[in-house]
Structures are given as C-alpha cells and as structure tokens.
PDB file of C-alpha atoms in Angstrom:
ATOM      1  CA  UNK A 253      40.447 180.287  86.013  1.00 70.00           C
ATOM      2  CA  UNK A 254      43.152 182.434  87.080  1.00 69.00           C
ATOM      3  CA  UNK A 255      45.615 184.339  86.147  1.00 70.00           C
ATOM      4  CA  UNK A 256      48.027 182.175  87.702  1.00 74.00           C
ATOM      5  CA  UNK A 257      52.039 183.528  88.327  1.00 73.00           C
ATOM      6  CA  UNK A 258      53.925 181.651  85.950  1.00 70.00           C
ATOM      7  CA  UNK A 259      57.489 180.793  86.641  1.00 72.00           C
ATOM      8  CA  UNK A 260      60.029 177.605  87.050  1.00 73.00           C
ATOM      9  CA  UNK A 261      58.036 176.059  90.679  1.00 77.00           C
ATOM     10  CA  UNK A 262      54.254 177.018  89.119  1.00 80.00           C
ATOM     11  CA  UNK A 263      54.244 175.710  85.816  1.00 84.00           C
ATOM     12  CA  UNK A 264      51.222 173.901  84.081  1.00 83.00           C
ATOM     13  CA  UNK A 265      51.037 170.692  85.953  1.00 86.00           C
ATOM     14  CA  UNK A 266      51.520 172.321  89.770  1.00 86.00           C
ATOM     15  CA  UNK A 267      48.711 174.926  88.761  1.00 86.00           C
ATOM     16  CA  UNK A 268      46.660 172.152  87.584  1.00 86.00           C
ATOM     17  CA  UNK A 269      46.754 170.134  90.657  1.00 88.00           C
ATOM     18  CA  UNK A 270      46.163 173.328  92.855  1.00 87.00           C
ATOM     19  CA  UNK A 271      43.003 173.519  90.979  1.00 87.00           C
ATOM     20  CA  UNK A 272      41.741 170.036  91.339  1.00 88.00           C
ATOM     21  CA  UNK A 273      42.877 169.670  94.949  1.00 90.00           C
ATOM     22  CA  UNK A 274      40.964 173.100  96.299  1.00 90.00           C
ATOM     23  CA  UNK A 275      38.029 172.170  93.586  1.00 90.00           C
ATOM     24  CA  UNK A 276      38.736 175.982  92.126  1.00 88.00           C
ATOM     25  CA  UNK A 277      35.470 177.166  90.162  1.00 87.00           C
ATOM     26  CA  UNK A 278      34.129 173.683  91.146  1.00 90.00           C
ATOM     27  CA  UNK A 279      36.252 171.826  88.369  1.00 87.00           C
ATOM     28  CA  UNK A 280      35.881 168.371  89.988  1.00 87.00           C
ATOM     29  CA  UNK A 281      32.161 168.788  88.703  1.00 89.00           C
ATOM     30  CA  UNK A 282      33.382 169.599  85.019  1.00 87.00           C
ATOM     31  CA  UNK A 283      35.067 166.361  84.787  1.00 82.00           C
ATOM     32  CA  UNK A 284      33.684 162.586  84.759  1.00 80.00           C
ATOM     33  CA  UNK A 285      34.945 159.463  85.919  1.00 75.00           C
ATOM     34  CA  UNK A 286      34.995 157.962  82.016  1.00 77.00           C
ATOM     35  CA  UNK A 287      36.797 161.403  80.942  1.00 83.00           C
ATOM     36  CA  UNK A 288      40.055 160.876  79.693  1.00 86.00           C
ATOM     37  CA  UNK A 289      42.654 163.677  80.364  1.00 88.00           C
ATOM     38  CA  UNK A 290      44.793 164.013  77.093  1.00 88.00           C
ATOM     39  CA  UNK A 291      47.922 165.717  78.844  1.00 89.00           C
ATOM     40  CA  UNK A 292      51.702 166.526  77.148  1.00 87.00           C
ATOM     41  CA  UNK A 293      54.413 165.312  78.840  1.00 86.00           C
ATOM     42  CA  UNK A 294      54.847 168.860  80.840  1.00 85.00           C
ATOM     43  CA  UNK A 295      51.784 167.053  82.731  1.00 87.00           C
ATOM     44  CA  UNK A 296      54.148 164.189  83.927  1.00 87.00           C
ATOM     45  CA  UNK A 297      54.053 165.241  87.614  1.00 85.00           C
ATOM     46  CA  UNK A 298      50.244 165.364  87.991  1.00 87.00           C
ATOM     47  CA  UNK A 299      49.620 161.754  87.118  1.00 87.00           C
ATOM     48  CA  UNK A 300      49.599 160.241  90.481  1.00 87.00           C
ATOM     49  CA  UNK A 301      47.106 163.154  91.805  1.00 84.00           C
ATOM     50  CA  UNK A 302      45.056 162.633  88.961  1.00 85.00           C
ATOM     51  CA  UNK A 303      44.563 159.167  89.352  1.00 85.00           C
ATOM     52  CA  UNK A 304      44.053 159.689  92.629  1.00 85.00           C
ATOM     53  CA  UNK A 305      40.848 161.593  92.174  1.00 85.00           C
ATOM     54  CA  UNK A 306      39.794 158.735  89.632  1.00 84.00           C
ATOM     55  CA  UNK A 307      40.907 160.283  86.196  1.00 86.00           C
ATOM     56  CA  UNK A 308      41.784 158.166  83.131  1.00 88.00           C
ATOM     57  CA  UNK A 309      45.410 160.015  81.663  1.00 89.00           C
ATOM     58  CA  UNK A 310      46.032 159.561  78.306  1.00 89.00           C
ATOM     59  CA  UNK A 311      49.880 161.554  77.430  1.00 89.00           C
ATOM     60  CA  UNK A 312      52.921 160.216  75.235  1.00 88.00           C
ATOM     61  CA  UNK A 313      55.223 157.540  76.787  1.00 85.00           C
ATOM     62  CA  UNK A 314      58.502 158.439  77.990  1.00 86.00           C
ATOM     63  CA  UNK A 315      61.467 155.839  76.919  1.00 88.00           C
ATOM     64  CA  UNK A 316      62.674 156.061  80.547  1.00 85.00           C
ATOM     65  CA  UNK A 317      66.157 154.810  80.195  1.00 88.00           C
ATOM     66  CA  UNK A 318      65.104 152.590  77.524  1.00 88.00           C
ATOM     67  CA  UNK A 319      66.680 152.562  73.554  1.00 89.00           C
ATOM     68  CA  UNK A 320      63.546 152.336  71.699  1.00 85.00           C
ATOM     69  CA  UNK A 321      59.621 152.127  72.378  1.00 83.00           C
ATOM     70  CA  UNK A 322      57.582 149.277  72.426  1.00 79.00           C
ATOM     71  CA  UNK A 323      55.721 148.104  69.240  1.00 73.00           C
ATOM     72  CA  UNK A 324      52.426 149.970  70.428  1.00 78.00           C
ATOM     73  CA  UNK A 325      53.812 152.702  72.328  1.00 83.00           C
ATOM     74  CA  UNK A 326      54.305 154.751  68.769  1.00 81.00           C
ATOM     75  CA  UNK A 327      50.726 154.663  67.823  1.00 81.00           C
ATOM     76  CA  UNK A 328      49.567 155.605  70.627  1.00 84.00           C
ATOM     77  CA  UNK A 329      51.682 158.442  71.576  1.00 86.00           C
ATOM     78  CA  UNK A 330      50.937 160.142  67.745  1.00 85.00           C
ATOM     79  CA  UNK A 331      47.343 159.061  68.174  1.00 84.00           C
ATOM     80  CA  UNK A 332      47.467 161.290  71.389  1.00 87.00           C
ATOM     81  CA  UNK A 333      49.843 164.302  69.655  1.00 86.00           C
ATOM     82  CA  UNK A 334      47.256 164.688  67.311  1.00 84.00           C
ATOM     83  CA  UNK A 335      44.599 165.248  69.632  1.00 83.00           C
ATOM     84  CA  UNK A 336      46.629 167.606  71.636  1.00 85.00           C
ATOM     85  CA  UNK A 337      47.329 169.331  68.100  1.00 84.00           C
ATOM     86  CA  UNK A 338      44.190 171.481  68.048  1.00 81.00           C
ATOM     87  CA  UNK A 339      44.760 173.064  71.744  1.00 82.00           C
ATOM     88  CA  UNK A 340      48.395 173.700  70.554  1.00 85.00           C
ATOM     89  CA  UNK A 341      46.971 175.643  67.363  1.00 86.00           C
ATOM     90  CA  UNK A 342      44.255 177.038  68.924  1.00 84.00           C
ATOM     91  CA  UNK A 343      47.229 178.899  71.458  1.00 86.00           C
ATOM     92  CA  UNK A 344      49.207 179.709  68.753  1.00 89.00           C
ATOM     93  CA  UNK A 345      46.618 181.879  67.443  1.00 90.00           C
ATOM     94  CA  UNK A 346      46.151 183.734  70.326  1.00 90.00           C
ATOM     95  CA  UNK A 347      49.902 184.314  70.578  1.00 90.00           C
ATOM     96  CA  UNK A 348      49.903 185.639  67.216  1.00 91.00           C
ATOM     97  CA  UNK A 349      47.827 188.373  68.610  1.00 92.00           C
ATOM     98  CA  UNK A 350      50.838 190.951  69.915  1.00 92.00           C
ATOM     99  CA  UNK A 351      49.173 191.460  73.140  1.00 92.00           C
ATOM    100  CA  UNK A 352      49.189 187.752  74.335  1.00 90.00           C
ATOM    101  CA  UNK A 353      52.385 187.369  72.394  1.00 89.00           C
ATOM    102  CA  UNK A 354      54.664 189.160  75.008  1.00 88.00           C
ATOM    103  CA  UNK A 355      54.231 189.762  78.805  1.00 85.00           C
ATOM    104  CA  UNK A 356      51.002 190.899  80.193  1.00 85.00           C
ATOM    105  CA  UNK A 357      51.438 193.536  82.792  1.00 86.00           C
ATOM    106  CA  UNK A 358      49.506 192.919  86.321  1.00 84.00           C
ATOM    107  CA  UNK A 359      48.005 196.317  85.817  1.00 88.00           C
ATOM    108  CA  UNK A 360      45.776 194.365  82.689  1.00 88.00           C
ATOM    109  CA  UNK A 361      45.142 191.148  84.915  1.00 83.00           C
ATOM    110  CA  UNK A 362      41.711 192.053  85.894  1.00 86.00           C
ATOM    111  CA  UNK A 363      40.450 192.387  82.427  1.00 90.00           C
ATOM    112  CA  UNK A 364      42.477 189.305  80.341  1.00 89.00           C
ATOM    113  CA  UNK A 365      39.353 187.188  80.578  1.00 87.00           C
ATOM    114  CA  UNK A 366      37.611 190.061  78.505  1.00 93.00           C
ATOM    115  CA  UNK A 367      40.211 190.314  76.086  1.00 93.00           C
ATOM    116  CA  UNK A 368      40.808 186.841  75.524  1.00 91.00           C
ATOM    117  CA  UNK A 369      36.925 186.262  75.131  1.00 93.00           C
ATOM    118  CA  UNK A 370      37.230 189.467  72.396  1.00 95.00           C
ATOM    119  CA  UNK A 371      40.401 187.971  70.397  1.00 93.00           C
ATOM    120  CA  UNK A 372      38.837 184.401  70.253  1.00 90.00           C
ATOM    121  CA  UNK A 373      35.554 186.246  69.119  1.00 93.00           C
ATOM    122  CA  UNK A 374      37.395 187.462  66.493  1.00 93.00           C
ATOM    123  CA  UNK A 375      39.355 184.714  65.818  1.00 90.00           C
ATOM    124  CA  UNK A 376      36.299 182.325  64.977  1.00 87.00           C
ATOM    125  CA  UNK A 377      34.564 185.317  62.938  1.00 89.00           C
ATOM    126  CA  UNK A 378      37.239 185.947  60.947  1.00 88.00           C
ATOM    127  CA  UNK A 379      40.513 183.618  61.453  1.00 81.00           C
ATOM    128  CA  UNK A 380      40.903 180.644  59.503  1.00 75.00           C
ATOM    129  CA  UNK A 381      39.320 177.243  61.333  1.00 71.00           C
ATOM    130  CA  UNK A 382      41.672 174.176  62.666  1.00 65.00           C
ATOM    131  CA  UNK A 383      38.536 172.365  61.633  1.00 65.00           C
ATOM    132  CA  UNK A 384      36.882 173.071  58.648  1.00 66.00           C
ATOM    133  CA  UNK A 385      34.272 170.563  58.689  1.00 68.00           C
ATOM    134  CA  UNK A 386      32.958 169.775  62.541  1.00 67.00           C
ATOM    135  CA  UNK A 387      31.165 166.500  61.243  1.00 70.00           C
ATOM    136  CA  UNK A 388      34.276 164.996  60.168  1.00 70.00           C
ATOM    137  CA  UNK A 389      35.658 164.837  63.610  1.00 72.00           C
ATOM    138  CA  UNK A 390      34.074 161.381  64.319  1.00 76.00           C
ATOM    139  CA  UNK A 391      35.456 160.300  60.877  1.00 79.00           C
ATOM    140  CA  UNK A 392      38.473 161.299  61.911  1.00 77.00           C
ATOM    141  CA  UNK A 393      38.613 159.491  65.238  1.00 76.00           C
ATOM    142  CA  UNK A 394      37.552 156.274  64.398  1.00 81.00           C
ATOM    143  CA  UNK A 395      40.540 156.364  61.727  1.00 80.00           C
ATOM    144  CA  UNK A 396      42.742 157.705  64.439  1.00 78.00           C
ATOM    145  CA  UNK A 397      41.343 154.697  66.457  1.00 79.00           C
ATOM    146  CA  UNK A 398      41.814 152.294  63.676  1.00 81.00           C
ATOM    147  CA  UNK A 399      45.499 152.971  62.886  1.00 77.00           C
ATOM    148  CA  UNK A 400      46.161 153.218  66.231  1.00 75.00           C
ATOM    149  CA  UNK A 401      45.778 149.556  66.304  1.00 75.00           C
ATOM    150  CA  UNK A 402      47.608 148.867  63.097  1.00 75.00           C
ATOM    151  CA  UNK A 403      50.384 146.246  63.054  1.00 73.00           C
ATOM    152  CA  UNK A 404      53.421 147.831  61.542  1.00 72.00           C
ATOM    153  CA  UNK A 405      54.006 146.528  58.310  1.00 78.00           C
ATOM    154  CA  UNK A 406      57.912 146.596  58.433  1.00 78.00           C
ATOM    155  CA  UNK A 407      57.654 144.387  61.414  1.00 74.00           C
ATOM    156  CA  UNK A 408      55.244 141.988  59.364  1.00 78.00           C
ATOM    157  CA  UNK A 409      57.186 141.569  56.537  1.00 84.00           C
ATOM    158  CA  UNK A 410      60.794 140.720  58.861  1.00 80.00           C
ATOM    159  CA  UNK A 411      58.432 138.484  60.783  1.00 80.00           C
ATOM    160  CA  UNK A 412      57.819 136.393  57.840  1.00 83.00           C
ATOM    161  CA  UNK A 413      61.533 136.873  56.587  1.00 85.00           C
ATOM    162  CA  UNK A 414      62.632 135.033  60.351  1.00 84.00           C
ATOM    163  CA  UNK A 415      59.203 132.400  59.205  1.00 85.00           C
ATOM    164  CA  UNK A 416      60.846 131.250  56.110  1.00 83.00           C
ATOM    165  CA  UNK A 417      64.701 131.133  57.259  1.00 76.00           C
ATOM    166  CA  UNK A 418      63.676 128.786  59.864  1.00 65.00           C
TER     167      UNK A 418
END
C-alpha cells in the first residue's frame, strides 16, 4: 500500500485507519476476527476504530496518570515489545540501506515497491536473519506465554515477609 505523505496530521495510526475504513487493497479481507493486532503505542489513536471493525489490540499499557503499573501490566507489555521487536529490526535493515535511510524524492515514488522488493531480496540472500532457526518460534512463544504469566518473585517473597509478621 501506498506511498502515503508522511508528516505531523498523517502519521502511522491516521494512515492505518484510512486504510481499514476505505478497505484499501481489500485489507479488511487480510485480517480475521481471532487476529490480534500487536500495535506500539504510536497506534494509541486507532484503538476505538479498530475495535470497531471487531479487531483484538494487543499494544503496551500506558500508566495514564498513574505512579507505577499493575502487577501484570509488565509482563504483558515486554511480552508484546518482543513481538513487535522483529518488525522494528526488520526496518532497521532497510534503513541501513542509504536509499531508504534519507528522504525519497516523489520523482522515485512510482518505483519504491520495486526497490524495496530488491533490497529485502537481498537482504534475506545475504543479510544476517532476526531468526535463525524458524522452528523455534513456537518454542519461543509458548515461553513468552509462560513467563508472561509468571508471579514476580520479589512480590512472593515480601508477601510471605507481611505472612509471618502478622
């Protein structure tokens, strides 16, 4: 999709909503009502429209005026960092390419879906992998899963500290 202007009113989050809203390149067929959008907090504005249209959101809490997270909150919002990791890496490498590293002029527009297809080409020929092993991915998530529902074990051990005083 795109190219899309890029400035301080059409940011991420108001291009993504244009797309779902006028179904561009029929993207309301892409997704799934048990899809879960992992999102960054540059998303924050879309998550009314999104659950309008039925999507599950999943994006790092906000402390909202608030000292300190909730026990849970913490897990979760690394659980979801770290899935949002490999699109972060995956655009760094492209912006280590000094073409997509700077401005691209409008003159180029019409043929930036070429040359991204040709740098990520060469990227997964030759670059180094964010995933070495693809298999391990389900590994992975069922640890990510697992810790995610991990009692901390700071907050244990002052639980039975306040046990034994009383």
């Amino acid at each position: 999709m795109g190219p899309f202007l890029s400035d301080y009113k059409n940011n991420d989050a108001s291009i993504f909503k244009h797309c779902v809203y006028n179904n561009e390149q029929d993207i309301l067929n892409w997704l799934h009502d048990d899809d879960v959008l992992i999102l960054d907090r540059g998303f924050r504005d879309t998550i009314r429209a999104m659950k309008q249209f039925g999507f599950q959101i999943a994006m790092p809490s906000f402390l909202n005026g608030r000292k300190q997270f909730s026990l849970e909150e913490p897990n979760l919002n690394r659980c979801i960092t770290k899935v949002r990791w490999i699109v972060e890496s995956v655009n760094a490498q492209l912006k280590k390419w000094k073409y997509f590293s700077q401005t691209i002029p409008n003159s180029s527009l019409c043929f930036l879906s070429n040359y991204i297809d040709i740098t990520c080409a060469l990227i997964n020929a030759y670059g180094s992998h964010c995933v070495q092993h693809i298999h391990s991915g389900t590994e992975m998530a069922t640890q990510m899963l697992q810790k995610c529902q991990t009692t901390n074990p700071v907050l244990l051990c002052l639980l039975q500290l306040l046990e034994t005083k009383l």
